[in-house]
Coordinates of C-alpha atoms in Angstrom, one line a residue:
Chain R
E1 CA -0.1 -0.1 -0.2
T2 CA 1.2 3.6 -0.6
G3 CA -0.1 5.3 2.4
V4 CA -2.2 7.7 0.5
T5 CA -5.8 7.4 1.4
Q6 CA -9.2 8.9 -0.3
S7 CA -12.7 9.2 0.9
P8 CA -15.3 8.4 0.4
T9 CA -14.9 5.3 -1.4
H10 CA -18.0 5.8 -3.6
L11 CA -20.4 8.6 -4.0
I12 CA -23.6 9.2 -6.0
K13 CA -24.6 12.5 -7.1
T14 CA -27.2 14.1 -9.5
R15 CA -26.5 16.4 -12.3
G16 CA -25.8 20.0 -11.2
Q17 CA -24.9 19.2 -7.8
Q18 CA -21.6 19.8 -6.3
V19 CA -19.1 17.3 -4.8
T20 CA -16.0 17.5 -2.6
L21 CA -13.5 14.6 -2.7
R22 CA -10.6 14.3 0.1
C23 CA -7.0 12.8 0.1
S24 CA -4.6 12.3 2.6
S25 CA -1.1 11.9 1.2
Q26 CA 1.9 9.9 2.2
S27 CA 3.7 10.8 5.1
G28 CA 6.6 12.9 4.2
H29 CA 5.0 13.9 0.8
N30 CA 4.2 17.7 0.3
T31 CA 2.6 17.3 -3.1
V32 CA -0.7 16.0 -4.3
S33 CA -1.8 15.4 -8.0
W34 CA -5.4 14.6 -8.9
Y35 CA -6.7 12.7 -12.0
Q36 CA -9.7 11.6 -13.6
Q37 CA -10.1 8.1 -14.8
A38 CA -13.0 7.2 -17.2
L39 CA -14.0 3.5 -17.7
G40 CA -11.6 1.8 -19.9
Q41 CA -9.1 4.8 -20.1
G42 CA -5.9 5.8 -18.5
P43 CA -6.0 8.6 -15.9
Q44 CA -6.0 12.1 -17.0
F45 CA -4.4 15.0 -15.0
I46 CA -6.5 17.7 -13.5
F47 CA -4.1 19.7 -11.4
Q48 CA -1.3 19.5 -8.6
Y49 CA -0.8 21.1 -5.5
Y50 CA 2.4 21.9 -3.9
R51 CA 2.7 23.7 -0.7
E52 CA -0.8 24.7 -0.7
E53 CA -0.9 26.4 -4.3
E54 CA -1.8 24.9 -7.4
N55 CA 1.4 24.0 -9.3
G56 CA 0.0 23.2 -12.8
R57 CA -3.3 22.3 -14.4
G58 CA -4.7 19.8 -17.0
N59 CA -7.5 20.5 -19.7
F60 CA -10.3 20.9 -17.2
P61 CA -12.9 23.5 -16.8
P62 CA -12.8 26.0 -13.7
R63 CA -15.7 24.2 -12.0
F64 CA -12.9 21.7 -11.0
S65 CA -11.1 23.4 -8.1
G66 CA -8.8 22.1 -5.2
L67 CA -7.3 22.9 -2.0
Q68 CA -4.2 21.9 -0.2
F69 CA -4.0 22.3 3.5
P70 CA -0.9 22.7 5.8
N71 CA -0.7 19.2 6.6
Y72 CA -0.5 18.3 2.7
S73 CA -3.9 16.7 2.6
S74 CA -6.1 18.0 -0.5
E75 CA -9.6 18.4 -1.7
L76 CA -10.9 18.2 -5.2
N77 CA -14.3 20.2 -5.7
V78 CA -16.4 19.7 -8.6
N79 CA -19.3 22.2 -9.3
A80 CA -22.2 21.8 -11.4
L81 CA -22.0 18.2 -12.0
E82 CA -22.4 16.7 -15.6
L83 CA -23.1 13.1 -16.7
D84 CA -19.6 13.0 -17.9
D85 CA -18.0 13.7 -14.6
S86 CA -18.5 10.2 -13.7
A87 CA -15.4 8.4 -13.2
L88 CA -12.7 7.2 -10.7
Y89 CA -10.8 10.2 -9.2
L90 CA -7.4 9.4 -8.1
C91 CA -5.1 11.3 -5.8
A92 CA -1.4 10.9 -6.0
S93 CA 1.2 12.1 -3.7
S94 CA 4.9 12.7 -4.2
P95 CA 7.8 13.9 -2.2
D96 CA 8.1 17.1 -4.2
P97 CA 6.6 18.3 -7.8
D98 CA 9.2 16.1 -9.7
G99 CA 9.1 13.2 -7.6
G100 CA 7.4 9.9 -8.6
Q101 CA 3.7 9.7 -7.9
F102 CA 2.1 7.2 -5.7
F103 CA -1.6 6.7 -6.1
G104 CA -4.4 6.2 -3.6
P105 CA -7.4 3.8 -4.2
G106 CA -9.6 6.4 -5.5
T107 CA -13.0 7.8 -5.3
R108 CA -15.7 6.2 -7.6
L109 CA -18.1 9.2 -8.5
T110 CA -21.4 8.5 -10.2
V111 CA -23.4 11.2 -11.5
L112 CA -27.1 10.7 -12.3
Chain G
G1 CA 0.2 17.3 -29.1
E2 CA 1.5 14.6 -26.6
S3 CA -0.1 11.2 -26.8
V4 CA 0.8 8.0 -25.3
G5 CA -0.4 4.8 -27.0
L6 CA -0.2 0.9 -26.4
H7 CA 0.4 -1.5 -29.3
L8 CA -1.9 -4.3 -27.9
P9 CA -5.0 -3.5 -25.8
T10 CA -4.7 -7.2 -24.4
L11 CA -1.9 -9.7 -23.8
S12 CA -2.5 -13.3 -22.5
V13 CA 0.4 -15.2 -21.3
Q14 CA 0.9 -18.8 -19.4
E15 CA 2.1 -18.7 -15.9
G16 CA 5.9 -18.7 -16.0
D17 CA 6.4 -17.3 -19.3
N18 CA 7.9 -13.9 -19.8
S19 CA 5.7 -10.9 -20.7
I20 CA 6.4 -7.9 -22.8
I21 CA 4.2 -5.0 -22.9
N22 CA 4.7 -2.2 -25.4
C23 CA 4.0 1.3 -25.3
A24 CA 4.8 4.4 -28.0
Y25 CA 5.0 7.9 -27.2
S26 CA 4.9 10.8 -29.6
N27 CA 6.4 13.6 -27.5
S28 CA 10.1 13.8 -28.0
A29 CA 10.4 16.4 -25.3
S30 CA 9.4 13.7 -22.7
D31 CA 12.3 12.7 -20.4
Y32 CA 10.6 10.7 -17.5
F33 CA 8.5 7.5 -18.2
I34 CA 6.7 5.4 -15.6
W35 CA 4.9 2.0 -15.7
Y36 CA 2.1 1.5 -13.5
K37 CA 0.1 -1.7 -12.6
Q38 CA -3.7 -1.3 -11.9
E39 CA -5.9 -4.1 -10.4
S40 CA -9.5 -4.0 -10.6
G41 CA -11.0 -1.6 -8.1
K42 CA -7.5 -0.1 -7.0
G43 CA -5.3 2.9 -7.8
P44 CA -2.4 2.6 -10.1
Q45 CA 0.4 1.0 -8.5
F46 CA 4.0 2.4 -9.3
I47 CA 6.2 -0.4 -11.0
I48 CA 9.2 1.3 -12.4
D49 CA 10.5 4.5 -13.8
I50 CA 13.3 5.7 -16.3
R51 CA 14.7 8.7 -17.3
S52 CA 15.8 9.6 -21.0
N53 CA 19.6 9.5 -20.1
M54 CA 19.1 5.6 -19.7
D55 CA 17.8 3.0 -22.0
K56 CA 17.3 0.1 -19.6
R57 CA 16.6 0.0 -15.9
Q58 CA 15.8 -3.3 -13.9
G59 CA 13.7 -3.9 -10.9
Q60 CA 12.5 -7.2 -9.3
R61 CA 11.4 -9.4 -12.3
V62 CA 10.7 -6.4 -14.3
T63 CA 12.8 -4.6 -16.8
V64 CA 11.9 -1.2 -18.7
L65 CA 13.5 -0.7 -22.0
L66 CA 13.7 2.8 -23.7
N67 CA 14.4 3.5 -27.4
K68 CA 14.4 7.2 -27.8
T69 CA 15.2 6.9 -31.5
V70 CA 11.7 5.4 -32.3
K71 CA 9.9 6.5 -29.1
H72 CA 9.2 3.4 -27.8
L73 CA 9.0 1.9 -24.1
S74 CA 8.4 -1.6 -23.0
L75 CA 8.0 -3.6 -19.9
Q76 CA 9.2 -7.0 -19.6
I77 CA 7.9 -9.2 -16.8
A78 CA 9.9 -12.3 -16.0
A79 CA 8.4 -15.6 -15.0
T80 CA 4.8 -13.9 -15.1
Q81 CA 2.5 -15.1 -12.1
P82 CA -1.2 -15.1 -11.8
G83 CA -0.9 -12.1 -9.6
D84 CA 0.6 -10.2 -12.4
S85 CA -2.8 -10.2 -14.1
A86 CA -3.9 -6.3 -14.2
V87 CA -4.1 -3.6 -16.6
Y88 CA -0.7 -1.9 -17.2
F89 CA -0.2 1.8 -18.1
C90 CA 2.9 3.7 -19.4
A91 CA 3.0 7.3 -18.6
E92 CA 5.4 10.1 -19.7
N93 CA 5.8 13.5 -18.2
G94 CA 5.1 15.0 -21.6
S95 CA 6.6 18.5 -21.5
G96 CA 10.2 17.7 -20.4
G97 CA 11.8 18.9 -17.3
S98 CA 8.7 18.8 -15.1
N99 CA 7.3 15.6 -13.9
Y100 CA 4.1 16.8 -12.4
K101 CA 1.9 16.3 -15.5
L102 CA 1.8 12.7 -16.4
T103 CA 0.1 11.5 -19.7
F104 CA -1.2 8.1 -19.6
G105 CA -2.1 5.8 -22.4
K106 CA -5.3 3.7 -22.5
G107 CA -3.4 0.5 -21.0
T108 CA -2.8 -3.2 -21.9
L109 CA -5.1 -5.9 -20.0
L110 CA -2.4 -8.8 -18.8
T111 CA -4.1 -12.1 -18.3
V112 CA -1.9 -14.8 -16.8
N113 CA -3.4 -18.4 -17.3
P114 CA -2.4 -20.9 -14.8

């Protein structure tokens, strides 16, 4: 196990709602990256947080936002949920922005 | 644009055989590559990585080969075991010099038959 934890494990929301997903990074890691993995696809980079600031962003709209806290845990927030947001959301922590990324088990989000 | 693709979506091998999973990348600026294993219902598990200043790197039962000339990456698994059955992804950093943004391929499903 990587020591990266995510909550909740599963979540069901309806279109238009907002959701918050949480991630606790591995001890000693100060960087958290978030990915979206659609069924049958590889993970797609959403953004990375380093020392409580966004450190890079993929091709996702502004309704995807995040936070990182002083203890390096992180949240992913998605507003105005759409059906296509249904996916596995993965969090990966690393010892620094350029370090190897270690993934948590993911949160399975279903939007109805 | 950057893309990472896999030659074969599925690979079936007999227990004890060696497995080779291939990956092609298109961004010549990529300088860091990682192989991940993902079992059903779990997050990707780091297997091995390699930087572009190397062409081979070995781990426990795994070897990664990098051919920058043809932009090709492969993962070799020795003496494949049933526990190796999973989807394998290669990932690249895509932009060169910054590892934070990993670009993943679609994955190869490896099935190990007993």
